[in-house]
Short mmCIF file of C-alpha atoms in Angstrom, two decimals:
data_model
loop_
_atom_site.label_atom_id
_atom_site.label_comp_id
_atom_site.label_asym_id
_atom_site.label_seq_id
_atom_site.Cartn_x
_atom_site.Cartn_y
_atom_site.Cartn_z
CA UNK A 12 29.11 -5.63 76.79
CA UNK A 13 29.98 -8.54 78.87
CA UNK A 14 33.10 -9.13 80.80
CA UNK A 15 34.78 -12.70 80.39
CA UNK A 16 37.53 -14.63 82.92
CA UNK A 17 39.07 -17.38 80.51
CA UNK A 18 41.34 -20.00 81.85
CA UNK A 19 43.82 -21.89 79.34
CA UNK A 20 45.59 -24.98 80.90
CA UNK A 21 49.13 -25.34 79.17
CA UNK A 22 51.57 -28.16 80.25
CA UNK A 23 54.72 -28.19 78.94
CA UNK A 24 56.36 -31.38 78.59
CA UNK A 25 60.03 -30.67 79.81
CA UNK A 26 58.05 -30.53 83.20
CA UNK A 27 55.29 -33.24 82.29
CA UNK A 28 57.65 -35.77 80.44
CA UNK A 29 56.80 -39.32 81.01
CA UNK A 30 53.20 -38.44 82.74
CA UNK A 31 51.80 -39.95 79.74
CA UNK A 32 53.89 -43.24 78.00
CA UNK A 33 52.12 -43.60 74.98
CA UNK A 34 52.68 -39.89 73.47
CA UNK A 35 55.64 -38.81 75.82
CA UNK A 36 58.17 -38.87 72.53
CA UNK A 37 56.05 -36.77 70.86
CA UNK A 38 55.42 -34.27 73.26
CA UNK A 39 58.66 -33.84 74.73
CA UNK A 40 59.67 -33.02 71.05
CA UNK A 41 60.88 -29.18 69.91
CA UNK A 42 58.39 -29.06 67.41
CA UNK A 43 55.60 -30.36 69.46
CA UNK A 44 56.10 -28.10 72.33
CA UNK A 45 56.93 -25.30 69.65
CA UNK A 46 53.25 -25.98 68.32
CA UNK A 47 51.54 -25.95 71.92
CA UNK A 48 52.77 -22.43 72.62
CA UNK A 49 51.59 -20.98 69.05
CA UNK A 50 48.40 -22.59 69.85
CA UNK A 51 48.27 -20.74 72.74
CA UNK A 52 48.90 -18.07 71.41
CA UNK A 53 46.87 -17.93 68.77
CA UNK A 54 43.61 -18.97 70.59
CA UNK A 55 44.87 -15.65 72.65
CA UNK A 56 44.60 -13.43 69.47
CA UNK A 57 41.37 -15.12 68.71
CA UNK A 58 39.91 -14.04 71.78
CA UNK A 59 41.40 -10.17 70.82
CA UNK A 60 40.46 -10.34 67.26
CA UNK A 61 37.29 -12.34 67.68
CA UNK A 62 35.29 -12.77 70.94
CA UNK A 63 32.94 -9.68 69.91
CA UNK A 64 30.37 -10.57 72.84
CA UNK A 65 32.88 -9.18 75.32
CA UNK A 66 34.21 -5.68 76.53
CA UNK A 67 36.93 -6.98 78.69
CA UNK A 68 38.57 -10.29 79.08
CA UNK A 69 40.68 -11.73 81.53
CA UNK A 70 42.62 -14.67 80.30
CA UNK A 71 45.17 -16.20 83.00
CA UNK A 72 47.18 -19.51 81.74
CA UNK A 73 47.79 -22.13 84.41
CA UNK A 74 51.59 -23.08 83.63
CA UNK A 75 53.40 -25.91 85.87
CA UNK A 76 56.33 -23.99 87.98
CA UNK A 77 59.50 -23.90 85.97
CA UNK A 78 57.28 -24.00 82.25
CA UNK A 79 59.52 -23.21 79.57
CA UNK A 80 57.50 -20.97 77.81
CA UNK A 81 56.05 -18.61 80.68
CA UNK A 82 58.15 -15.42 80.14
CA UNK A 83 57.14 -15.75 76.15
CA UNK A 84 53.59 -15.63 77.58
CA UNK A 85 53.91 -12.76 79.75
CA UNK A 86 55.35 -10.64 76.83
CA UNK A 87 51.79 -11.23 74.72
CA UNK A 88 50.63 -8.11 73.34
CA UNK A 89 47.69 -7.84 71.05
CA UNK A 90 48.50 -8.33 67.42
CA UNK A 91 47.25 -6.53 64.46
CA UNK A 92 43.94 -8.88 63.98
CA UNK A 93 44.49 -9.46 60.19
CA UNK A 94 47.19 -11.24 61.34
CA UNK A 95 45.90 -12.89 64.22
CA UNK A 96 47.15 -16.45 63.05
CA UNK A 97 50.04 -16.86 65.78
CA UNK A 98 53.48 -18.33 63.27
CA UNK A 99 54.86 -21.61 63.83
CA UNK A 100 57.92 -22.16 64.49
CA UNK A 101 58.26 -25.40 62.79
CA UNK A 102 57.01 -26.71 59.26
CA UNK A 103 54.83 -29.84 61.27
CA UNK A 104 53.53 -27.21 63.54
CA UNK A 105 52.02 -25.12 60.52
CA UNK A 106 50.22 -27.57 59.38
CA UNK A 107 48.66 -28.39 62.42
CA UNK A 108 47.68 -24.78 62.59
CA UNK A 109 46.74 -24.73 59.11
CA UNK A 110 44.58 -27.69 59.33
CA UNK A 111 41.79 -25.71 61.48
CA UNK A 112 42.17 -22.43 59.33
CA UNK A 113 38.95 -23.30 57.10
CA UNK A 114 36.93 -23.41 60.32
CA UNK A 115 37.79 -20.52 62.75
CA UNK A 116 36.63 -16.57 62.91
CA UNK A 117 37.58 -14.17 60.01
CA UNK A 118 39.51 -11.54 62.11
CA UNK A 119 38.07 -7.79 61.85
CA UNK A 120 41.08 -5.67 60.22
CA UNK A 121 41.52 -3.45 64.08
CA UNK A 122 42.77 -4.78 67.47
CA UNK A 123 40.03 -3.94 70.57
CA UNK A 124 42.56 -3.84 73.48
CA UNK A 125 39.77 -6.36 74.96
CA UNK A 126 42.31 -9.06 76.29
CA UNK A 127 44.53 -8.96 79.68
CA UNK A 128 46.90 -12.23 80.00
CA UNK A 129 48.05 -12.86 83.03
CA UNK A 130 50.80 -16.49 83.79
CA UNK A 131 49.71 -18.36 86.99
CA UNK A 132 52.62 -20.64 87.70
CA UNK A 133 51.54 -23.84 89.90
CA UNK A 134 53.76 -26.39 92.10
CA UNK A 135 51.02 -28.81 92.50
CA UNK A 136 51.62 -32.69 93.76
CA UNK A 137 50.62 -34.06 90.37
CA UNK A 138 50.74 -32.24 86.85
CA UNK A 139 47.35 -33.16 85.97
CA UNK A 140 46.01 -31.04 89.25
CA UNK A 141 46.87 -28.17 87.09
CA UNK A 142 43.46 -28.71 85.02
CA UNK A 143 41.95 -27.56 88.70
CA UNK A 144 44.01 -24.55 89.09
CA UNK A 145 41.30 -22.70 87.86
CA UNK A 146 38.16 -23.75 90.28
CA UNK A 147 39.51 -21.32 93.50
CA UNK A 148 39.98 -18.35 91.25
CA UNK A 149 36.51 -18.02 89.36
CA UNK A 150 35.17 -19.07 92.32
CA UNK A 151 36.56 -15.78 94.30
CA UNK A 152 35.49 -13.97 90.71
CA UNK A 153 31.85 -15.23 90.57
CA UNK A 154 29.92 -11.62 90.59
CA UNK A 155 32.76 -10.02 88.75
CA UNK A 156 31.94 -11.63 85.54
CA UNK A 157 29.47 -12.38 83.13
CA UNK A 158 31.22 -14.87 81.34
CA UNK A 159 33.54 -18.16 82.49
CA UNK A 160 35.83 -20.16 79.99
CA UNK A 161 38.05 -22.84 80.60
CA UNK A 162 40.17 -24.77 77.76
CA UNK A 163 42.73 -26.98 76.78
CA UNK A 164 45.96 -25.04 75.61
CA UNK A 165 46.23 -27.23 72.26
CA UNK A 166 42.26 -26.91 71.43
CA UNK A 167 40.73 -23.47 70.00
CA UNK A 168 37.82 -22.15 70.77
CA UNK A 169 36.73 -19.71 67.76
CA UNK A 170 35.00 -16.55 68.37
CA UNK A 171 32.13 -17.74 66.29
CA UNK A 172 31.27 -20.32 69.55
CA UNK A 173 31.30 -18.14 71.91
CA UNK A 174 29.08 -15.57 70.43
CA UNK A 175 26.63 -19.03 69.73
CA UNK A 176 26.82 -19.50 73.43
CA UNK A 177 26.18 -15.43 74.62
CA UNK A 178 23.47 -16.01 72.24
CA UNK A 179 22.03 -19.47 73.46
CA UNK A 180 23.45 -20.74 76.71
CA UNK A 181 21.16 -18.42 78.91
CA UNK A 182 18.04 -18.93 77.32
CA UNK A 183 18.64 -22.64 77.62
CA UNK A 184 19.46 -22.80 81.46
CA UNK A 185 16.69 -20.38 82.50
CA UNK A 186 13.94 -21.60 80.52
CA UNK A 187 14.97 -25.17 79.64
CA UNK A 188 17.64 -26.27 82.48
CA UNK A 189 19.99 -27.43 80.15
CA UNK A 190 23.79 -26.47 79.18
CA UNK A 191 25.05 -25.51 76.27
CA UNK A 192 28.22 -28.12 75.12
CA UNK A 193 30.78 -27.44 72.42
CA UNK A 194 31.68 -30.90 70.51
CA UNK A 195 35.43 -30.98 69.73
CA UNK A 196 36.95 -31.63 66.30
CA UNK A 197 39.86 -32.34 64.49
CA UNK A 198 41.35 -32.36 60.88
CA UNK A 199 43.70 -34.53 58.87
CA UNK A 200 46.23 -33.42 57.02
CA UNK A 201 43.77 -33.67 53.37
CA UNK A 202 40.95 -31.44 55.40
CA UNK A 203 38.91 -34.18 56.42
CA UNK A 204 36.72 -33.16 59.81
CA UNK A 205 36.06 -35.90 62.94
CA UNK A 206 34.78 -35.53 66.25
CA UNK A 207 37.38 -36.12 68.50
CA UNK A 208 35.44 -37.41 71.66
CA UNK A 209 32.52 -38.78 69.94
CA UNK A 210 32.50 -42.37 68.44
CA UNK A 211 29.20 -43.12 67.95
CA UNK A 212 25.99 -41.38 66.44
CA UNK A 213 22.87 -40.01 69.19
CA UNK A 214 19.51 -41.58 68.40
CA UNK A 215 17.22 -39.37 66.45
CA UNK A 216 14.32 -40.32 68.92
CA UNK A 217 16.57 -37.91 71.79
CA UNK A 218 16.44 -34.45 69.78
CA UNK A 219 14.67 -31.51 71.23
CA UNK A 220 12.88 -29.61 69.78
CA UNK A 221 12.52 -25.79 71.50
CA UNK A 222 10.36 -23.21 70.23
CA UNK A 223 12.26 -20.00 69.23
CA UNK A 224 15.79 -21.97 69.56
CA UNK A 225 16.43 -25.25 67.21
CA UNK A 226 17.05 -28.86 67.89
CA UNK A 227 19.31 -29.55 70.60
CA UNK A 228 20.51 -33.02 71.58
CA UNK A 229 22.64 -34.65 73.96
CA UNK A 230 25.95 -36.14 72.72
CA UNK A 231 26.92 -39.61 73.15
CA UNK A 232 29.99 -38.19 74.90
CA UNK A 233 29.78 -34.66 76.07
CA UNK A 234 33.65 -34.29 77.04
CA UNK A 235 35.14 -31.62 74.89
CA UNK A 236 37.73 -30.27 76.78
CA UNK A 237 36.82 -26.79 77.16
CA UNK A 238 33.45 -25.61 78.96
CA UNK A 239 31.68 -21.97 79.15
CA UNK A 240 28.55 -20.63 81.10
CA UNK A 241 27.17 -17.75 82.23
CA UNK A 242 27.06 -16.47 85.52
CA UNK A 243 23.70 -17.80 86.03
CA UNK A 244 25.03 -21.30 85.14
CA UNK A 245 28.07 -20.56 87.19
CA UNK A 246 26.09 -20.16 90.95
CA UNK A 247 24.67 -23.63 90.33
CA UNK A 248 27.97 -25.18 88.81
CA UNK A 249 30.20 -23.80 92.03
CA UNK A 250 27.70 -25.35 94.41
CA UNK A 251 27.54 -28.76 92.37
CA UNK A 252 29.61 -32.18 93.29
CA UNK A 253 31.25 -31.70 89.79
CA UNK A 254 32.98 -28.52 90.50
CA UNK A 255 35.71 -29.86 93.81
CA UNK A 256 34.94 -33.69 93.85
CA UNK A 257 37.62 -35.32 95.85
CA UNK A 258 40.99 -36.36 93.99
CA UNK A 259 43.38 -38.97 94.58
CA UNK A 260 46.84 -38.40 94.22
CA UNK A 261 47.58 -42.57 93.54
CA UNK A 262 44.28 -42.59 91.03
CA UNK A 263 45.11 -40.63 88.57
CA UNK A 264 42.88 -42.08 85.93
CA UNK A 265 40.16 -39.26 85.03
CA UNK A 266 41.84 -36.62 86.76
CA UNK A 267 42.30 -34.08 84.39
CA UNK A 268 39.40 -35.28 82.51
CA UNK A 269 36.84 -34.59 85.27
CA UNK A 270 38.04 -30.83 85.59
CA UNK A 271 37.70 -29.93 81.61
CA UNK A 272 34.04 -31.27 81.39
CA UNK A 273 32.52 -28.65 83.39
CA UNK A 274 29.70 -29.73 84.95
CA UNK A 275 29.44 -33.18 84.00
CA UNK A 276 26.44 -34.14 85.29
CA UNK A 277 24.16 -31.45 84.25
CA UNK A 278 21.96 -31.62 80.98
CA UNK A 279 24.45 -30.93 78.36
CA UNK A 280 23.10 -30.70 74.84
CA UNK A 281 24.17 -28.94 72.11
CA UNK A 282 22.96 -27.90 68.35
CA UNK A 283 21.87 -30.86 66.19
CA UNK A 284 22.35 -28.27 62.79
CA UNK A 285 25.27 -25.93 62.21
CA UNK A 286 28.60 -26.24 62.96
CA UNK A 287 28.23 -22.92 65.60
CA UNK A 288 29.64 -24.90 68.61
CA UNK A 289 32.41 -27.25 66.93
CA UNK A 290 35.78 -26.17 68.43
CA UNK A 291 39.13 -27.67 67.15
CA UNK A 292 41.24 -29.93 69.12
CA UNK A 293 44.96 -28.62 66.89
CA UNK A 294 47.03 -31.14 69.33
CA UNK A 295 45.76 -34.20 67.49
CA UNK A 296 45.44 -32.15 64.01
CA UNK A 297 47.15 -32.11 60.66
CA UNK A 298 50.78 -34.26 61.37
CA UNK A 299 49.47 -34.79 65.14
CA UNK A 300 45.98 -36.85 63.89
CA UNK A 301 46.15 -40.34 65.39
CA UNK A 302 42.47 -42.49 65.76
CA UNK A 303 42.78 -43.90 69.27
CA UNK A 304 40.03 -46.43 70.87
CA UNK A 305 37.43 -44.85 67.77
CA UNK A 306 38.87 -41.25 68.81
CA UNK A 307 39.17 -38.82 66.28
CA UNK A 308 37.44 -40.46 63.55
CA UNK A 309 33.80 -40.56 63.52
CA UNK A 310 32.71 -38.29 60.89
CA UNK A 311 31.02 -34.54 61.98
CA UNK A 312 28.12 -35.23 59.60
CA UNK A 313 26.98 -37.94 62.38
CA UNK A 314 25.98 -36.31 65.30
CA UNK A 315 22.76 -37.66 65.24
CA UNK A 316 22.10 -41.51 63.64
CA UNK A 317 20.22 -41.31 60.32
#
């Protein structure tokens, strides 16, 4: 069984406030910053309950110094996995949480043990160089894993995506050269499913076909958020321009974006059938959906054009 190093990102806006104008109100909110922590925790218990592919994991969240919500996080113990859905604290914050329960793992009814959590507190000289916190460590970690995650704190990755990428992602590098994407989704409050990065459909005439694993096809926007490879994947990332490009303090713009696409500029594809790789972006789900620039509202049944 493979051994996995996860990093989660997780702001917390009594130390971000006013980084971002357009959604500071919300996010410097109880209820919002309520919901971020029980998001992070519960993508925690999905990684105990869930993330069957892996013996051992290692999951260390990248906090800024002084975050609220750090000694919470160190006191994370494995819960009973039938009731791996972490509780909200808040009635607006359950049904953010409950508007992704249709769509993630079914929990086995015993707890594995499998997870280690670990807080990494950061005094960096902009909050959105904690999305890099990460790089230096699973660098220094390379041949000590098998697996490497890294993910948004308000976005959940369910097990059933990473055991379609232990299943996939290494076939498709070594035989193909390609990398194996996760497209991000969210859900309105009446269930209804978008892509939240995607806005417009890939033409049909891109899909490839490979013998013995589907139809793959590159997204019109391969951004999800959250990337995973293999260690194979990994010793090409590390030595890539994508992994420490430079950053600029007074540019901001892109920042935190460049870090959570992986490696950008590799051959990123992912299933044209299934739903195996969708992950769930909870921050703008349920009472926190808002459609911005064509975000979050092109349908999941339009990958591909017709």
């Amino acid at each position: 069984m493979s051994r996995l190093l996860a990093h989660i990102t997780y702001f917390d806006a009594s130390v971000t406030a006013g980084v971002d104008s357009r959604t500071s109100a919300v996010k410097t909110s109880a209820a919002w910053r309520d919901f971020n922590f029980n998001a992070v925790v519960r993508l925690l218990d999905e990684m105990e309950c869930a993330y069957d592919s892996f013996a051992m994991i290692e999951a260390v969240v990248d906090v800024n110094e002084g975050h609220a919500y750090q000694d919470r996080l160190r006191q994370w113990r494995a819960s009973a996995c039938a009731a791996a859905a972490a509780p909200a604290t808040s009635t607006s914050a359950a049904r953010a949480l409950a508007a992704a329960d249709g769509h993630a793992s079914s929990p086995p009814s015993s707890s594995h043990g499998r997870v280690a959590v670990r807080v990494a507190a950061h005094t960096l000289a902009h909050p959105f160089r904690l999305a890099w916190a990460h790089r230096e460590h699973m660098a220094a970690e390379l041949e000590n894993f098998d697996w490497f995650l890294s993910v948004e704190g308000d976005t959940l990755v369910p097990g059933r995506a990473m055991s379609a990428q232990v299943a996939l992602a290494p076939t498709l590098y070594t035989k193909h050269g390609l990398l194996l994407g996760f497209t991000r989704v969210v859900n309105d409050s009446a269930g209804n499913s978008f892509f939240s990065d995607i806005v417009r459909p890939a033409a049909r005439t891109t899909i490839l076909a490979l013998d013995g694993l589907g139809d793959f096809v590159t997204p019109t926007n391969t951004y999800a958020a959250v990337w995973a490879y293999p260690r194979n994947v990994m010793r090409a990332f590390v030595k890539s321009s994508d992994w420490k490009p430079e950053l600029n303090t007074k540019t901001i713009r892109g920042m935190r974006e460049r870090a959570a696409w992986g490696w950008r500029h590799g051959h990123i594809v992912t299933p044209v059938h299934g739903s195996a790789l969708r992950i769930y972006h909870l921050g703008k789900s349920g009472p926190y959906h808002v459609k911005q620039r064509g975000h979050n509202s092109w349908p999941v049944d339009k990958l591909v054009e017709r």
